[in-house]
């Protein structure tokens, strides 16, 4: 098994650059290319949203369902967004534009249970050999939207391919009413504490956590946090019970998409050896956002969903400290209306010092990473976090909470670290306004010493944030899982 190309079907509800609401899409979009270097060939199964079907061009029809959760559907195979794709063309489920989960009013689509039940259903069928020319060795499901997959395999006869479930955010669990069991095509016996039952309803993520062969999450620290009562969000006990089946593998970022030496979104290219050009990007960012043209002011950036998780409220409360430093703040984000309004109010109250753009803007995200001096990531919890990885690569010093993957990817530049030429960012805990304000003061103190700051930027920029190591770890996990199953099979024979 170890010396041949391994075939993986990656099952997800979003993939960069086709559909993206967050880091999940980045991972699903970038990991296949990194895994190819490990002799793992990945096919990606996605819902056939309009954007996915449009990207696929001349796809082949490889299967037709007469009825997939209430309507006819076809499986289309082809290339899209640089991925080897199978898309589920099912107009009754997926022919909707905009956010993949929400309607125009921002409410969950009322049939999300069936939309993502169908994704898992099709994945299970492909795992069992529905498409004879591409039978996967491993089915890799991402987040709750794909997490019903192991349940479809568990309660039906036939071969049971190896399954891996990755948790990108335990806060999103996919909980639905119990009476959907039949429409989903699951048998009554699946409604059990060891199966899909979760607090009287059907729990998609719960089912996956109970039944997948292996569970990974996107950083070692988050893997530990979710096994506690507080971090477990109702699933901590189950995760503890799964013991060694649970592990953490850090995310990387696509270092071609995020490359300050070749980035069309930047006013000037730079790298760790040519840092001076970064000043041009800072000036361009200030001009673009209407901030004062102040080359010496410490410019903080935020690129984030604006939700309680991400701690933007803490940034707003720490504004007096930030403004007292003579610093500036550039916020790009979208999310909870109250937070958006509060950020916009702050910008209005401090023109030239605080700028806010509400919405999703890939180009501005790059410009902030390349032009801000520091990036604020005060998350209350953070499974991995990708923005701080982009920030490291672009020399925007990450100022982060000590939580989840932030703790695993940033080395705090405390005095001892700085003395021994270590440190790549500034880390604070607990996640409070006071601790954040103190972190801002520490950041400003280092920023005031240009040589120390430049050294910090260089260390940040030479940190390995690529997919190379994570891809090796996923490949190892797949191979270990298959070897274990071979062994069990040999024993059974
Ligand atoms: P999460 O997945 O919890 O939202 P991550 O840090 O893991 O957070 O990933 C967020 C991804 O989305 C990053 O690639 C980040 O650059 C991007 N992003 C977040 N908000 C915006 C925005 N408003 N505009 C553009 N990109 C954004």
Coordinates of N, CA, C and O in Angstrom, one line a residue, residues 215-281:
X215 N -10.0 11.3 13.2 CA -10.5 12.7 13.3 C -9.3 13.6 13.4 O -8.4 13.3 14.2
X216 N -9.2 14.6 12.6 CA -8.2 15.5 12.7 C -8.8 16.9 12.9 O -9.9 17.2 12.5
X217 N -8.0 17.8 13.5 CA -8.4 19.2 13.5 C -7.1 19.9 13.1 O -6.1 19.4 12.9
X218 N -7.3 21.3 13.0 CA -6.3 22.0 12.2 C -5.1 22.6 13.0 O -4.4 23.4 12.5
X219 N -5.0 22.2 14.3 CA -3.8 22.5 15.0 C -3.7 21.6 16.2 O -4.7 21.2 16.8
X220 N -2.5 21.3 16.7 CA -2.4 20.5 17.9 C -3.0 21.1 19.1 O -3.6 20.4 19.9
X221 N -2.8 22.4 19.3 CA -3.4 23.1 20.5 C -4.9 23.0 20.5 O -5.6 22.7 21.5
X222 N -5.5 23.2 19.3 CA -7.0 23.1 19.2 C -7.4 21.6 19.5 O -8.5 21.4 20.1
X223 N -6.6 20.7 19.0 CA -6.9 19.3 19.2 C -7.0 19.0 20.7 O -7.8 18.2 21.2
X224 N -6.2 19.7 21.5 CA -6.2 19.5 23.0 C -7.4 20.3 23.6 O -8.1 19.8 24.4
X225 N -7.6 21.5 23.1 CA -8.7 22.3 23.6 C -10.1 21.7 23.5 O -10.9 21.8 24.3
X226 N -10.3 21.1 22.3 CA -11.6 20.5 22.1 C -11.9 19.3 22.9 O -13.0 18.8 22.9
X227 N -10.9 18.8 23.6 CA -11.2 17.6 24.4 C -11.4 18.0 25.9 O -11.5 17.2 26.8
X228 N -11.6 19.4 26.1 CA -12.0 19.9 27.4 C -13.5 20.2 27.4 O -14.1 20.4 26.3
X229 N -14.1 20.4 28.6 CA -15.5 20.7 28.6 C -15.7 22.1 28.0 O -16.7 22.3 27.2
X230 N -14.9 23.0 28.3 CA -15.1 24.4 27.8 C -14.9 24.5 26.2 O -15.7 25.0 25.5
X231 N -13.8 23.9 25.8 CA -13.5 24.0 24.3 C -14.3 23.0 23.5 O -14.4 23.1 22.3
X232 N -14.9 22.0 24.2 CA -15.5 20.9 23.5 C -16.9 21.2 22.9 O -17.4 20.5 22.1
X233 N -17.5 22.3 23.4 CA -18.7 22.8 22.9 C -19.8 21.7 22.8 O -20.5 21.5 21.8
X234 N -19.8 20.9 23.8 CA -20.8 19.8 23.9 C -20.3 18.5 23.4 O -20.9 17.4 23.6
X235 N -19.2 18.5 22.7 CA -18.6 17.3 22.1 C -17.3 16.9 22.7 O -16.7 15.9 22.2
X236 N -16.9 17.6 23.8 CA -15.7 17.3 24.4 C -15.6 15.8 24.9 O -14.5 15.2 24.8
X237 N -16.7 15.3 25.5 CA -16.7 14.0 26.0 C -16.5 13.0 24.9 O -15.6 12.0 25.1
X238 N -17.2 13.1 23.9 CA -17.1 12.2 22.7 C -15.6 12.2 22.2 O -15.0 11.2 21.9
X239 N -15.1 13.4 22.1 CA -13.7 13.6 21.5 C -12.7 12.9 22.5 O -11.7 12.3 22.0
X240 N -13.0 13.0 23.8 CA -12.1 12.3 24.7 C -12.2 10.8 24.5 O -11.2 10.1 24.5
X241 N -13.4 10.4 24.3 CA -13.6 8.9 24.2 C -12.9 8.4 22.9 O -12.4 7.3 22.9
X242 N -12.8 9.2 21.9 CA -12.1 8.8 20.7 C -10.6 8.6 20.8 O -9.9 8.1 19.9
X243 N -10.1 9.1 21.9 CA -8.6 8.9 22.3 C -7.7 9.2 21.1 O -7.7 10.3 20.5
X244 N -6.8 8.2 20.8 CA -5.8 8.4 19.8 C -6.3 8.6 18.4 O -5.5 8.9 17.5
X245 N -7.6 8.4 18.2 CA -8.1 8.6 16.8 C -8.1 10.1 16.5 O -8.3 10.5 15.3
X246 N -7.9 11.0 17.5 CA -8.0 12.4 17.3 C -6.6 13.0 17.2 O -5.8 12.7 18.1
X247 N -6.3 13.8 16.2 CA -5.0 14.4 16.2 C -5.1 15.8 15.6 O -6.1 16.2 15.0
X248 N -4.0 16.6 15.7 CA -4.0 18.0 15.1 C -2.9 18.1 14.1 O -1.8 17.7 14.3
X249 N -3.3 18.6 12.9 CA -2.3 18.8 11.8 C -2.5 20.3 11.5 O -3.6 20.7 11.0
X250 N -1.5 21.1 11.6 CA -1.6 22.5 11.3 C -1.9 22.8 9.8 O -1.4 22.0 9.0
X251 N -2.6 23.8 9.6 CA -2.8 24.2 8.2 C -1.6 25.0 7.7 O -0.8 25.5 8.4
X252 N -1.5 25.0 6.4 CA -0.5 25.9 5.7 C -1.3 26.9 4.9 O -2.5 26.9 5.0
X253 N -0.6 27.7 4.1 CA -1.3 28.6 3.2 C -0.6 28.3 1.8 O 0.5 27.8 1.7
X254 N -1.3 28.7 0.8 CA -0.8 28.5 -0.6 C 0.2 29.6 -0.8 O -0.1 30.8 -1.0
X255 N 1.5 29.2 -0.8 CA 2.5 30.2 -0.8 C 2.7 30.8 -2.3 O 3.6 31.7 -2.5
X256 N 2.0 30.3 -3.2 CA 2.0 30.9 -4.6 C 0.9 32.1 -4.6 O 1.2 33.1 -5.1
X257 N -0.2 31.8 -4.0 CA -1.3 32.8 -3.9 C -0.8 33.9 -3.0 O -1.1 35.1 -3.2
X258 N -0.1 33.5 -1.9 CA 0.3 34.5 -0.9 C 1.9 34.6 -1.0 O 2.6 33.9 -0.3
X259 N 2.3 35.4 -1.9 CA 3.7 35.6 -2.2 C 4.0 37.1 -2.4 O 3.8 37.6 -3.5
X260 N 4.6 37.8 -1.4 CA 4.8 39.2 -1.5 C 5.8 39.6 -2.6 O 5.8 40.7 -3.1
X261 N 6.6 38.6 -3.1 CA 7.5 38.9 -4.2 C 6.8 38.8 -5.5 O 7.3 39.4 -6.5
X262 N 5.6 38.2 -5.6 CA 4.9 38.1 -6.8 C 3.4 38.3 -6.5 O 2.7 37.2 -6.4
X263 N 2.9 39.5 -6.3 CA 1.6 39.6 -5.8 C 1.0 40.8 -6.6 O 1.3 42.0 -6.3
X264 N 0.1 40.5 -7.5 CA -0.5 41.6 -8.3 C -1.3 42.6 -7.5 O -1.6 43.7 -8.0
X265 N -1.7 42.2 -6.3 CA -2.5 43.1 -5.5 C -1.7 44.1 -4.8 O -2.2 45.0 -4.1
X266 N -0.4 44.0 -4.8 CA 0.5 44.9 -4.1 C 1.0 46.0 -5.0 O 1.2 45.8 -6.2
X267 N 1.2 47.2 -4.4 CA 1.8 48.3 -5.2 C 3.3 48.1 -5.5 O 3.8 48.5 -6.5
X268 N 4.0 47.4 -4.6 CA 5.4 47.1 -4.8 C 5.7 45.7 -4.3 O 5.1 45.3 -3.2
X269 N 6.5 44.9 -5.0 CA 6.9 43.6 -4.5 C 8.0 43.7 -3.5 O 8.8 44.7 -3.5
X270 N 8.0 42.8 -2.5 CA 9.1 42.8 -1.6 C 9.3 41.4 -1.1 O 8.5 40.5 -1.3
X271 N 10.4 41.1 -0.4 CA 10.6 39.9 0.3 C 11.6 40.2 1.5 O 11.9 41.3 1.8
X272 N 12.0 39.1 2.2 CA 12.7 39.3 3.4 C 14.0 40.1 3.2 O 14.5 40.8 4.1
X273 N 14.5 40.0 2.0 CA 15.8 40.7 1.7 C 15.6 42.1 1.1 O 16.5 42.8 1.0
X274 N 14.4 42.3 0.7 CA 14.1 43.6 0.1 C 12.9 44.2 0.8 O 11.8 44.4 0.2
X275 N 13.1 44.5 2.1 CA 12.0 44.9 2.9 C 11.6 46.4 2.7 O 10.5 46.8 3.0
X276 N 12.6 47.2 2.2 CA 12.4 48.6 2.1 C 11.2 48.9 1.2 O 10.5 49.9 1.5
X277 N 11.0 48.1 0.2 CA 9.9 48.4 -0.7 C 8.5 48.3 -0.1 O 7.5 48.8 -0.6
X278 N 8.5 47.6 1.1 CA 7.3 47.5 1.8 C 6.6 48.9 2.2 O 5.4 49.0 2.3
X279 N 7.5 49.9 2.3 CA 7.0 51.2 2.7 C 6.1 51.7 1.6 O 5.1 52.5 1.9
X280 N 6.3 51.3 0.3 CA 5.5 51.8 -0.8 C 4.1 51.2 -0.6 O 3.1 51.8 -0.8
X281 N 4.0 49.9 -0.2 CA 2.7 49.3 0.0 C 2.0 49.9 1.2 O 0.8 50.0 1.2

